[in-house]
mmCIF file of N, CA and C and ligand atoms in Angstrom:
data_model
loop_
_atom_site.group_PDB
_atom_site.id
_atom_site.type_symbol
_atom_site.label_atom_id
_atom_site.label_comp_id
_atom_site.label_asym_id
_atom_site.label_seq_id
_atom_site.Cartn_x
_atom_site.Cartn_y
_atom_site.Cartn_z
ATOM 1 N N MET C 1 99.105 -33.164 155.009
ATOM 2 C CA MET C 1 100.006 -34.304 154.824
ATOM 3 C C MET C 1 100.683 -34.229 153.457
ATOM 4 N N LYS C 2 102.001 -34.365 153.443
ATOM 5 C CA LYS C 2 102.707 -34.324 152.156
ATOM 6 C C LYS C 2 102.385 -35.566 151.341
ATOM 7 N N LYS C 3 102.305 -35.364 150.037
ATOM 8 C CA LYS C 3 101.968 -36.477 149.160
ATOM 9 C C LYS C 3 103.115 -36.711 148.174
ATOM 10 N N LEU C 4 103.756 -37.876 148.305
ATOM 11 C CA LEU C 4 104.851 -38.231 147.399
ATOM 12 C C LEU C 4 104.455 -39.459 146.593
ATOM 13 N N ILE C 5 105.105 -39.637 145.460
ATOM 14 C CA ILE C 5 104.895 -40.891 144.717
ATOM 15 C C ILE C 5 106.236 -41.421 144.231
ATOM 16 N N ILE C 6 106.399 -42.726 144.378
ATOM 17 C CA ILE C 6 107.560 -43.416 143.816
ATOM 18 C C ILE C 6 107.105 -44.056 142.508
ATOM 19 N N ILE C 7 107.836 -43.775 141.431
ATOM 20 C CA ILE C 7 107.537 -44.396 140.136
ATOM 21 C C ILE C 7 108.749 -45.231 139.727
ATOM 22 N N ASN C 8 108.510 -46.510 139.537
ATOM 23 C CA ASN C 8 109.576 -47.420 139.124
ATOM 24 C C ASN C 8 109.350 -47.891 137.693
ATOM 25 N N GLY C 9 110.439 -47.953 136.945
ATOM 26 C CA GLY C 9 110.382 -48.381 135.553
ATOM 27 C C GLY C 9 110.635 -49.869 135.367
ATOM 28 N N PRO C 10 111.028 -50.244 134.158
ATOM 29 C CA PRO C 10 111.064 -51.645 133.745
ATOM 30 C C PRO C 10 111.990 -52.531 134.581
ATOM 31 N N ASN C 11 111.492 -53.718 134.824
ATOM 32 C CA ASN C 11 112.195 -54.808 135.513
ATOM 33 C C ASN C 11 112.307 -54.612 137.024
ATOM 34 N N LEU C 12 111.873 -53.463 137.509
ATOM 35 C CA LEU C 12 111.973 -53.233 138.956
ATOM 36 C C LEU C 12 110.861 -53.957 139.713
ATOM 37 N N ASN C 13 109.884 -54.506 138.989
ATOM 38 C CA ASN C 13 108.913 -55.413 139.626
ATOM 39 C C ASN C 13 109.589 -56.707 140.064
ATOM 40 N N LEU C 14 110.780 -56.975 139.548
ATOM 41 C CA LEU C 14 111.480 -58.221 139.903
ATOM 42 C C LEU C 14 112.475 -58.045 141.048
ATOM 43 N N LEU C 15 112.445 -56.881 141.701
ATOM 44 C CA LEU C 15 113.390 -56.666 142.807
ATOM 45 C C LEU C 15 113.224 -57.767 143.848
ATOM 46 N N GLY C 16 114.358 -58.233 144.369
ATOM 47 C CA GLY C 16 114.328 -59.364 145.300
ATOM 48 C C GLY C 16 114.757 -60.640 144.598
ATOM 49 N N LYS C 17 114.380 -60.743 143.311
ATOM 50 C CA LYS C 17 114.733 -61.932 142.513
ATOM 51 C C LYS C 17 115.791 -61.601 141.485
ATOM 52 N N ARG C 18 115.799 -60.339 141.049
ATOM 53 C CA ARG C 18 116.625 -59.926 139.921
ATOM 54 C C ARG C 18 118.035 -59.560 140.367
ATOM 55 N N GLU C 19 119.045 -60.224 139.835
ATOM 56 C CA GLU C 19 120.449 -59.912 140.113
ATOM 57 C C GLU C 19 120.648 -59.392 141.549
ATOM 58 N N PRO C 20 120.373 -60.249 142.559
ATOM 59 C CA PRO C 20 120.433 -59.762 143.946
ATOM 60 C C PRO C 20 121.801 -59.219 144.362
ATOM 61 N N ASN C 21 122.859 -59.634 143.643
ATOM 62 C CA ASN C 21 124.198 -59.101 143.951
ATOM 63 C C ASN C 21 124.275 -57.604 143.646
ATOM 64 N N ILE C 22 123.450 -57.141 142.708
ATOM 65 C CA ILE C 22 123.431 -55.703 142.376
ATOM 66 C C ILE C 22 122.285 -54.995 143.101
ATOM 67 N N TYR C 23 121.095 -55.627 143.092
ATOM 68 C CA TYR C 23 119.887 -54.905 143.524
ATOM 69 C C TYR C 23 119.357 -55.339 144.891
ATOM 70 N N GLY C 24 120.025 -56.324 145.548
ATOM 71 C CA GLY C 24 119.604 -56.750 146.879
ATOM 72 C C GLY C 24 118.519 -57.819 146.827
ATOM 73 N N SER C 25 118.148 -58.341 148.004
ATOM 74 C CA SER C 25 117.210 -59.463 148.029
ATOM 75 C C SER C 25 115.852 -59.108 148.630
ATOM 76 N N LEU C 26 115.678 -57.827 148.946
ATOM 77 C CA LEU C 26 114.381 -57.378 149.465
ATOM 78 C C LEU C 26 113.439 -57.098 148.282
ATOM 79 N N THR C 27 112.168 -57.484 148.420
ATOM 80 C CA THR C 27 111.217 -57.093 147.376
ATOM 81 C C THR C 27 110.848 -55.624 147.611
ATOM 82 N N PHE C 28 110.325 -54.972 146.554
ATOM 83 C CA PHE C 28 109.997 -53.556 146.736
ATOM 84 C C PHE C 28 108.827 -53.382 147.695
ATOM 85 N N THR C 29 107.919 -54.359 147.688
ATOM 86 C CA THR C 29 106.773 -54.295 148.604
ATOM 87 C C THR C 29 107.236 -54.340 150.060
ATOM 88 N N GLU C 30 108.201 -55.221 150.341
ATOM 89 C CA GLU C 30 108.739 -55.303 151.714
ATOM 90 C C GLU C 30 109.378 -53.978 152.118
ATOM 91 N N PHE C 31 110.157 -53.425 151.191
ATOM 92 C CA PHE C 31 110.817 -52.152 151.455
ATOM 93 C C PHE C 31 109.790 -51.033 151.682
ATOM 94 N N LEU C 32 108.779 -51.004 150.817
ATOM 95 C CA LEU C 32 107.756 -49.957 150.883
ATOM 96 C C LEU C 32 106.980 -50.023 152.201
ATOM 97 N N ASP C 33 106.649 -51.234 152.645
ATOM 98 C CA ASP C 33 105.947 -51.403 153.929
ATOM 99 C C ASP C 33 106.748 -50.748 155.061
ATOM 100 N N LYS C 34 108.060 -51.022 155.066
ATOM 101 C CA LYS C 34 108.932 -50.471 156.126
ATOM 102 C C LYS C 34 108.970 -48.950 156.076
ATOM 103 N N VAL C 35 109.162 -48.432 154.867
ATOM 104 C CA VAL C 35 109.303 -46.989 154.706
ATOM 105 C C VAL C 35 107.986 -46.265 155.038
ATOM 106 N N ARG C 36 106.859 -46.874 154.640
ATOM 107 C CA ARG C 36 105.554 -46.258 154.954
ATOM 108 C C ARG C 36 105.319 -46.242 156.452
ATOM 109 N N ALA C 37 105.763 -47.296 157.154
ATOM 110 C CA ALA C 37 105.601 -47.351 158.613
ATOM 111 C C ALA C 37 106.483 -46.288 159.274
ATOM 112 N N LYS C 38 107.690 -46.124 158.730
ATOM 113 C CA LYS C 38 108.642 -45.182 159.328
ATOM 114 C C LYS C 38 108.226 -43.722 159.099
ATOM 115 N N TYR C 39 107.659 -43.442 157.927
ATOM 116 C CA TYR C 39 107.245 -42.062 157.603
ATOM 117 C C TYR C 39 105.714 -42.023 157.487
ATOM 118 N N SER C 40 105.067 -42.342 158.614
ATOM 119 C CA SER C 40 103.610 -42.509 158.574
ATOM 120 C C SER C 40 102.869 -41.179 158.412
ATOM 121 N N ASP C 41 103.609 -40.069 158.584
ATOM 122 C CA ASP C 41 102.958 -38.771 158.385
ATOM 123 C C ASP C 41 103.097 -38.271 156.943
ATOM 124 N N VAL C 42 103.560 -39.145 156.057
ATOM 125 C CA VAL C 42 103.689 -38.792 154.641
ATOM 126 C C VAL C 42 102.897 -39.819 153.825
ATOM 127 N N GLU C 43 102.151 -39.337 152.838
ATOM 128 C CA GLU C 43 101.486 -40.281 151.935
ATOM 129 C C GLU C 43 102.491 -40.677 150.857
ATOM 130 N N ILE C 44 102.779 -41.967 150.760
ATOM 131 C CA ILE C 44 103.753 -42.430 149.768
ATOM 132 C C ILE C 44 103.048 -43.392 148.806
ATOM 133 N N ASP C 45 102.678 -42.862 147.643
ATOM 134 C CA ASP C 45 102.042 -43.701 146.625
ATOM 135 C C ASP C 45 103.127 -44.432 145.841
ATOM 136 N N TYR C 46 102.687 -45.469 145.137
ATOM 137 C CA TYR C 46 103.659 -46.267 144.383
ATOM 138 C C TYR C 46 103.075 -46.696 143.047
ATOM 139 N N TYR C 47 103.893 -46.601 142.013
ATOM 140 C CA TYR C 47 103.479 -47.049 140.676
ATOM 141 C C TYR C 47 104.676 -47.689 139.989
ATOM 142 N N GLN C 48 104.441 -48.825 139.353
ATOM 143 C CA GLN C 48 105.513 -49.472 138.576
ATOM 144 C C GLN C 48 104.961 -49.857 137.218
ATOM 145 N N SER C 49 105.764 -49.625 136.171
ATOM 146 C CA SER C 49 105.366 -50.093 134.844
ATOM 147 C C SER C 49 106.598 -50.467 134.042
ATOM 148 N N ASN C 50 106.399 -51.461 133.190
ATOM 149 C CA ASN C 50 107.468 -51.863 132.262
ATOM 150 C C ASN C 50 107.319 -51.169 130.909
ATOM 151 N N ILE C 51 106.326 -50.261 130.816
ATOM 152 C CA ILE C 51 105.974 -49.664 129.524
ATOM 153 C C ILE C 51 106.242 -48.151 129.548
ATOM 154 N N GLU C 52 107.071 -47.707 128.621
ATOM 155 C CA GLU C 52 107.519 -46.308 128.587
ATOM 156 C C GLU C 52 106.349 -45.317 128.605
ATOM 157 N N GLY C 53 105.369 -45.521 127.711
ATOM 158 C CA GLY C 53 104.246 -44.585 127.610
ATOM 159 C C GLY C 53 103.414 -44.532 128.881
ATOM 160 N N GLU C 54 103.317 -45.647 129.574
ATOM 161 C CA GLU C 54 102.555 -45.654 130.837
ATOM 162 C C GLU C 54 103.259 -44.822 131.905
ATOM 163 N N ILE C 55 104.582 -44.836 131.881
ATOM 164 C CA ILE C 55 105.343 -44.015 132.843
ATOM 165 C C ILE C 55 105.128 -42.531 132.515
ATOM 166 N N ILE C 56 105.117 -42.203 131.237
ATOM 167 C CA ILE C 56 104.863 -40.818 130.817
ATOM 168 C C ILE C 56 103.452 -40.403 131.236
ATOM 169 N N ASP C 57 102.461 -41.261 130.992
ATOM 170 C CA ASP C 57 101.078 -40.956 131.404
ATOM 171 C C ASP C 57 100.992 -40.716 132.911
ATOM 172 N N LYS C 58 101.676 -41.532 133.691
ATOM 173 C CA LYS C 58 101.636 -41.388 135.160
ATOM 174 C C LYS C 58 102.273 -40.063 135.576
ATOM 175 N N LEU C 59 103.391 -39.691 134.939
ATOM 176 C CA LEU C 59 104.037 -38.403 135.260
ATOM 177 C C LEU C 59 103.078 -37.250 134.964
ATOM 178 N N HIS C 60 102.347 -37.330 133.849
ATOM 179 C CA HIS C 60 101.367 -36.274 133.522
ATOM 180 C C HIS C 60 100.253 -36.233 134.569
ATOM 181 N N GLU C 61 99.829 -37.423 134.995
ATOM 182 C CA GLU C 61 98.696 -37.516 135.939
ATOM 183 C C GLU C 61 99.051 -36.927 137.312
ATOM 184 N N VAL C 62 100.245 -37.240 137.803
ATOM 185 C CA VAL C 62 100.593 -36.821 139.169
ATOM 186 C C VAL C 62 101.419 -35.530 139.207
ATOM 187 N N GLY C 63 101.909 -35.116 138.042
ATOM 188 C CA GLY C 63 102.908 -34.053 137.996
ATOM 189 C C GLY C 63 102.428 -32.650 138.271
ATOM 190 N N PHE C 64 101.105 -32.496 138.521
ATOM 191 C CA PHE C 64 100.584 -31.176 138.876
ATOM 192 C C PHE C 64 99.839 -31.209 140.202
ATOM 193 N N ASN C 65 99.828 -32.349 140.855
ATOM 194 C CA ASN C 65 99.017 -32.442 142.082
ATOM 195 C C ASN C 65 99.619 -33.288 143.194
ATOM 196 N N CYS C 66 100.953 -33.349 143.271
ATOM 197 C CA CYS C 66 101.562 -33.933 144.471
ATOM 198 C C CYS C 66 102.823 -33.137 144.797
ATOM 199 N N ASP C 67 103.422 -33.428 145.952
ATOM 200 C CA ASP C 67 104.539 -32.596 146.428
ATOM 201 C C ASP C 67 105.899 -33.060 145.908
ATOM 202 N N GLY C 68 106.000 -34.312 145.538
ATOM 203 C CA GLY C 68 107.293 -34.779 145.060
ATOM 204 C C GLY C 68 107.178 -36.117 144.357
ATOM 205 N N ILE C 69 108.021 -36.281 143.350
ATOM 206 C CA ILE C 69 108.059 -37.545 142.595
ATOM 207 C C ILE C 69 109.465 -38.121 142.721
ATOM 208 N N ILE C 70 109.522 -39.404 143.065
ATOM 209 C CA ILE C 70 110.788 -40.125 143.159
ATOM 210 C C ILE C 70 110.784 -41.111 142.006
ATOM 211 N N LEU C 71 111.654 -40.883 141.039
ATOM 212 C CA LEU C 71 111.582 -41.646 139.784
ATOM 213 C C LEU C 71 112.833 -42.485 139.569
ATOM 214 N N ASN C 72 112.622 -43.801 139.497
ATOM 215 C CA ASN C 72 113.687 -44.682 139.006
ATOM 216 C C ASN C 72 113.193 -45.227 137.676
ATOM 217 N N ALA C 73 113.605 -44.573 136.605
ATOM 218 C CA ALA C 73 113.129 -44.971 135.272
ATOM 219 C C ALA C 73 113.883 -46.186 134.750
ATOM 220 N N ALA C 74 114.790 -46.732 135.595
ATOM 221 C CA ALA C 74 115.542 -47.951 135.259
ATOM 222 C C ALA C 74 116.184 -47.800 133.873
ATOM 223 N N ALA C 75 116.064 -48.807 133.015
ATOM 224 C CA ALA C 75 116.773 -48.760 131.725
ATOM 225 C C ALA C 75 116.333 -47.580 130.857
ATOM 226 N N TYR C 76 115.073 -47.118 131.023
ATOM 227 C CA TYR C 76 114.606 -45.974 130.221
ATOM 228 C C TYR C 76 115.351 -44.684 130.550
ATOM 229 N N THR C 77 115.979 -44.649 131.728
ATOM 230 C CA THR C 77 116.811 -43.502 132.096
ATOM 231 C C THR C 77 117.793 -43.174 130.974
ATOM 232 N N HIS C 78 118.349 -44.244 130.404
ATOM 233 C CA HIS C 78 119.468 -44.098 129.473
ATOM 234 C C HIS C 78 119.023 -43.988 128.016
ATOM 235 N N THR C 79 117.714 -44.130 127.779
ATOM 236 C CA THR C 79 117.240 -44.171 126.389
ATOM 237 C C THR C 79 116.084 -43.223 126.088
ATOM 238 N N SER C 80 115.334 -42.795 127.112
ATOM 239 C CA SER C 80 114.023 -42.198 126.821
ATOM 240 C C SER C 80 114.007 -40.666 126.822
ATOM 241 N N VAL C 81 114.030 -40.102 125.620
ATOM 242 C CA VAL C 81 113.831 -38.654 125.462
ATOM 243 C C VAL C 81 112.423 -38.305 125.952
ATOM 244 N N GLY C 82 111.472 -39.196 125.714
ATOM 245 C CA GLY C 82 110.074 -38.942 126.093
ATOM 246 C C GLY C 82 109.882 -38.791 127.588
ATOM 247 N N ILE C 83 110.513 -39.648 128.374
ATOM 248 C CA ILE C 83 110.384 -39.531 129.838
ATOM 249 C C ILE C 83 111.133 -38.281 130.311
ATOM 250 N N GLY C 84 112.291 -38.014 129.718
ATOM 251 C CA GLY C 84 113.027 -36.783 130.053
ATOM 252 C C GLY C 84 112.177 -35.542 129.780
ATOM 253 N N ASP C 85 111.499 -35.518 128.642
ATOM 254 C CA ASP C 85 110.638 -34.366 128.298
ATOM 255 C C ASP C 85 109.458 -34.252 129.256
ATOM 256 N N ALA C 86 108.907 -35.397 129.669
ATOM 257 C CA ALA C 86 107.769 -35.383 130.605
ATOM 258 C C ALA C 86 108.201 -34.790 131.947
ATOM 259 N N VAL C 87 109.396 -35.146 132.402
ATOM 260 C CA VAL C 87 109.915 -34.598 133.666
ATOM 261 C C VAL C 87 110.045 -33.078 133.558
ATOM 262 N N LYS C 88 110.441 -32.624 132.380
ATOM 263 C CA LYS C 88 110.576 -31.179 132.143
ATOM 264 C C LYS C 88 109.214 -30.489 132.087
ATOM 265 N N ALA C 89 108.217 -31.203 131.559
ATOM 266 C CA ALA C 89 106.897 -30.599 131.303
ATOM 267 C C ALA C 89 106.058 -30.398 132.563
ATOM 268 N N ILE C 90 106.301 -31.192 133.596
ATOM 269 C CA ILE C 90 105.434 -31.147 134.777
ATOM 270 C C ILE C 90 105.953 -30.135 135.804
ATOM 271 N N GLU C 91 105.085 -29.850 136.799
ATOM 272 C CA GLU C 91 105.454 -28.843 137.811
ATOM 273 C C GLU C 91 106.118 -29.452 139.044
ATOM 274 N N THR C 92 105.667 -30.645 139.419
ATOM 275 C CA THR C 92 106.174 -31.275 140.647
ATOM 276 C C THR C 92 107.653 -31.632 140.491
ATOM 277 N N PRO C 93 108.485 -31.279 141.492
ATOM 278 C CA PRO C 93 109.894 -31.657 141.394
ATOM 279 C C PRO C 93 110.110 -33.172 141.411
ATOM 280 N N VAL C 94 111.070 -33.590 140.602
ATOM 281 C CA VAL C 94 111.382 -35.024 140.463
ATOM 282 C C VAL C 94 112.792 -35.276 140.978
ATOM 283 N N ILE C 95 112.926 -36.265 141.860
ATOM 284 C CA ILE C 95 114.259 -36.740 142.249
ATOM 285 C C ILE C 95 114.504 -38.042 141.487
ATOM 286 N N GLU C 96 115.598 -38.086 140.756
ATOM 287 C CA GLU C 96 115.979 -39.307 140.045
ATOM 288 C C GLU C 96 116.734 -40.209 141.007
ATOM 289 N N VAL C 97 116.333 -41.457 141.107
ATOM 290 C CA VAL C 97 117.083 -42.377 141.971
ATOM 291 C C VAL C 97 117.488 -43.631 141.200
ATOM 292 N N HIS C 98 118.592 -44.203 141.662
ATOM 293 C CA HIS C 98 119.018 -45.526 141.192
ATOM 294 C C HIS C 98 119.534 -46.312 142.387
ATOM 295 N N ILE C 99 119.268 -47.587 142.339
ATOM 296 C CA ILE C 99 119.706 -48.476 143.417
ATOM 297 C C ILE C 99 121.227 -48.657 143.339
ATOM 298 N N SER C 100 121.699 -48.910 142.136
ATOM 299 C CA SER C 100 123.131 -49.138 141.935
ATOM 300 C C SER C 100 123.819 -47.816 141.581
ATOM 301 N N ASN C 101 125.137 -47.822 141.695
ATOM 302 C CA ASN C 101 125.922 -46.678 141.224
ATOM 303 C C ASN C 101 126.135 -46.869 139.724
ATOM 304 N N THR C 102 125.314 -46.190 138.947
ATOM 305 C CA THR C 102 125.342 -46.402 137.495
ATOM 306 C C THR C 102 126.675 -45.968 136.877
ATOM 307 N N PHE C 103 127.439 -45.147 137.619
ATOM 308 C CA PHE C 103 128.719 -44.669 137.080
ATOM 309 C C PHE C 103 129.857 -45.663 137.253
ATOM 310 N N ASN C 104 129.670 -46.695 138.086
ATOM 311 C CA ASN C 104 130.722 -47.714 138.107
ATOM 312 C C ASN C 104 130.282 -48.971 137.362
ATOM 313 N N ARG C 105 129.287 -48.801 136.490
ATOM 314 C CA ARG C 105 128.824 -49.912 135.658
ATOM 315 C C ARG C 105 129.115 -49.601 134.178
ATOM 316 N N GLU C 106 128.424 -50.292 133.290
ATOM 317 C CA GLU C 106 128.720 -50.127 131.860
ATOM 318 C C GLU C 106 128.560 -48.658 131.429
ATOM 319 N N GLU C 107 129.316 -48.291 130.409
ATOM 320 C CA GLU C 107 129.316 -46.911 129.902
ATOM 321 C C GLU C 107 127.908 -46.424 129.502
ATOM 322 N N PHE C 108 127.098 -47.339 128.939
ATOM 323 C CA PHE C 108 125.774 -46.887 128.471
ATOM 324 C C PHE C 108 124.873 -46.453 129.620
ATOM 325 N N ARG C 109 125.239 -46.836 130.859
ATOM 326 C CA ARG C 109 124.445 -46.413 132.021
ATOM 327 C C ARG C 109 124.886 -45.043 132.557
ATOM 328 N N HIS C 110 125.916 -44.465 131.938
ATOM 329 C CA HIS C 110 126.417 -43.170 132.448
ATOM 330 C C HIS C 110 125.592 -41.998 131.938
ATOM 331 N N GLN C 111 124.815 -42.248 130.877
ATOM 332 C CA GLN C 111 123.984 -41.172 130.333
ATOM 333 C C GLN C 111 122.578 -41.242 130.933
ATOM 334 N N SER C 112 122.034 -40.067 131.276
ATOM 335 C CA SER C 112 120.648 -40.010 131.760
ATOM 336 C C SER C 112 119.896 -38.899 131.057
ATOM 337 N N PHE C 113 118.705 -39.247 130.536
ATOM 338 C CA PHE C 113 117.819 -38.231 129.955
ATOM 339 C C PHE C 113 116.953 -37.568 131.026
ATOM 340 N N ILE C 114 117.046 -38.084 132.279
ATOM 341 C CA ILE C 114 116.242 -37.545 133.379
ATOM 342 C C ILE C 114 117.012 -36.429 134.100
ATOM 343 N N SER C 115 118.304 -36.687 134.352
ATOM 344 C CA SER C 115 119.101 -35.792 135.217
ATOM 345 C C SER C 115 119.004 -34.302 134.881
ATOM 346 N N PRO C 116 119.064 -33.894 133.594
ATOM 347 C CA PRO C 116 119.057 -32.449 133.320
ATOM 348 C C PRO C 116 117.805 -31.748 133.827
ATOM 349 N N ASN C 117 116.718 -32.493 133.967
ATOM 350 C CA ASN C 117 115.452 -31.876 134.377
ATOM 351 C C ASN C 117 115.027 -32.286 135.782
ATOM 352 N N ALA C 118 115.878 -33.041 136.474
ATOM 353 C CA ALA C 118 115.537 -33.475 137.831
ATOM 354 C C ALA C 118 115.976 -32.420 138.832
ATOM 355 N N LYS C 119 115.303 -32.421 139.987
ATOM 356 C CA LYS C 119 115.726 -31.522 141.067
ATOM 357 C C LYS C 119 117.058 -31.998 141.627
ATOM 358 N N GLY C 120 117.234 -33.310 141.677
ATOM 359 C CA GLY C 120 118.466 -33.896 142.181
ATOM 360 C C GLY C 120 118.540 -35.356 141.790
ATOM 361 N N VAL C 121 119.698 -35.944 142.042
ATOM 362 C CA VAL C 121 119.927 -37.341 141.674
ATOM 363 C C VAL C 121 120.559 -38.060 142.872
ATOM 364 N N ILE C 122 120.014 -39.215 143.224
ATOM 365 C CA ILE C 122 120.572 -40.011 144.332
ATOM 366 C C ILE C 122 120.787 -41.426 143.797
ATOM 367 N N LEU C 123 122.020 -41.903 143.879
ATOM 368 C CA LEU C 123 122.273 -43.237 143.332
ATOM 369 C C LEU C 123 123.364 -43.956 144.100
ATOM 370 N N GLY C 124 123.266 -45.283 144.069
ATOM 371 C CA GLY C 124 124.339 -46.107 144.613
ATOM 372 C C GLY C 124 124.174 -46.513 146.057
ATOM 373 N N PHE C 125 123.058 -46.178 146.678
ATOM 374 C CA PHE C 125 122.860 -46.502 148.093
ATOM 375 C C PHE C 125 121.907 -47.667 148.298
ATOM 376 N N GLY C 126 121.741 -48.497 147.282
ATOM 377 C CA GLY C 126 120.770 -49.583 147.386
ATOM 378 C C GLY C 126 119.370 -49.001 147.507
ATOM 379 N N LEU C 127 118.466 -49.749 148.158
ATOM 380 C CA LEU C 127 117.092 -49.235 148.293
ATOM 381 C C LEU C 127 117.048 -47.981 149.149
ATOM 382 N N GLN C 128 118.105 -47.761 149.929
ATOM 383 C CA GLN C 128 118.172 -46.550 150.753
ATOM 384 C C GLN C 128 118.167 -45.278 149.893
ATOM 385 N N SER C 129 118.542 -45.406 148.611
ATOM 386 C CA SER C 129 118.462 -44.239 147.711
ATOM 387 C C SER C 129 117.059 -43.648 147.729
ATOM 388 N N TYR C 130 116.028 -44.534 147.768
ATOM 389 C CA TYR C 130 114.638 -44.043 147.775
ATOM 390 C C TYR C 130 114.341 -43.292 149.075
ATOM 391 N N GLU C 131 114.860 -43.859 150.181
ATOM 392 C CA GLU C 131 114.587 -43.222 151.490
ATOM 393 C C GLU C 131 115.246 -41.843 151.549
ATOM 394 N N LEU C 132 116.449 -41.735 151.023
ATOM 395 C CA LEU C 132 117.135 -40.434 151.020
ATOM 396 C C LEU C 132 116.340 -39.422 150.176
ATOM 397 N N ALA C 133 115.739 -39.905 149.104
ATOM 398 C CA ALA C 133 114.916 -39.023 148.272
ATOM 399 C C ALA C 133 113.674 -38.576 149.043
ATOM 400 N N ILE C 134 113.062 -39.483 149.783
ATOM 401 C CA ILE C 134 111.892 -39.118 150.603
ATOM 402 C C ILE C 134 112.298 -38.020 151.590
ATOM 403 N N LEU C 135 113.418 -38.248 152.284
ATOM 404 C CA LEU C 135 113.898 -37.281 153.277
ATOM 405 C C LEU C 135 114.113 -35.904 152.653
ATOM 406 N N SER C 136 114.552 -35.888 151.408
ATOM 407 C CA SER C 136 114.836 -34.599 150.762
ATOM 408 C C SER C 136 113.564 -33.786 150.550
ATOM 409 N N PHE C 137 112.406 -34.441 150.570
ATOM 410 C CA PHE C 137 111.130 -33.732 150.370
ATOM 411 C C PHE C 137 110.479 -33.307 151.691
ATOM 412 N N LEU C 138 111.042 -33.752 152.844
ATOM 413 C CA LEU C 138 110.363 -33.486 154.124
ATOM 414 C C LEU C 138 110.767 -32.122 154.707
HETATM 415 C C1 DQA E 1 118.826 -48.922 137.786
HETATM 416 C C2 DQA E 1 120.086 -48.780 136.933
HETATM 417 C C3 DQA E 1 119.745 -48.937 135.456
HETATM 418 O O1 DQA E 1 120.927 -48.810 134.668
HETATM 419 C C4 DQA E 1 119.156 -50.298 135.208
HETATM 420 O O2 DQA E 1 118.761 -50.421 133.851
HETATM 421 C C5 DQA E 1 118.031 -50.637 136.113
HETATM 422 C C6 DQA E 1 118.091 -50.209 137.513
HETATM 423 C C7 DQA E 1 119.148 -48.877 139.295
HETATM 424 O O3 DQA E 1 118.226 -48.626 140.063
HETATM 425 O O4 DQA E 1 120.284 -49.124 139.701
HETATM 426 O O5 DQA E 1 117.095 -51.343 135.736
HETATM 427 O O6 DQA E 1 117.970 -47.811 137.494
#
């Protein structure tokens, strides 16, 4: 059985409540339940943290012993050299995802410290961005 993990960064625990015009009104738990039911032959772990170092620790922990990492580092995407370096340091391929199209938003969201070291980037498809990333690992 393939083993994937979704790692979400800061403020993504508020999905469903947070700026629903941008991020939608589904909670991540509701979305995850659906996706796990649909891809029941894949193990899909989930981790969320609002703390940069905890995201780095999680990447180190899973980055040598699973088949794929789906990472939405949220605001840290645009600021964190440390998370970018962690993505480079591990063996497991990382797909960078974003719910919104960061390129049609503020200029500061156009830069990513993750993209240069990611296997690929999927953005702008709402929560479906995560599902497309899952499909890319199957
Ligand atoms: C986001 C885009 C980021 O710019 C933002 O800081 C987020 C969410 C997205 O999924 O669209 O928190 O990563």
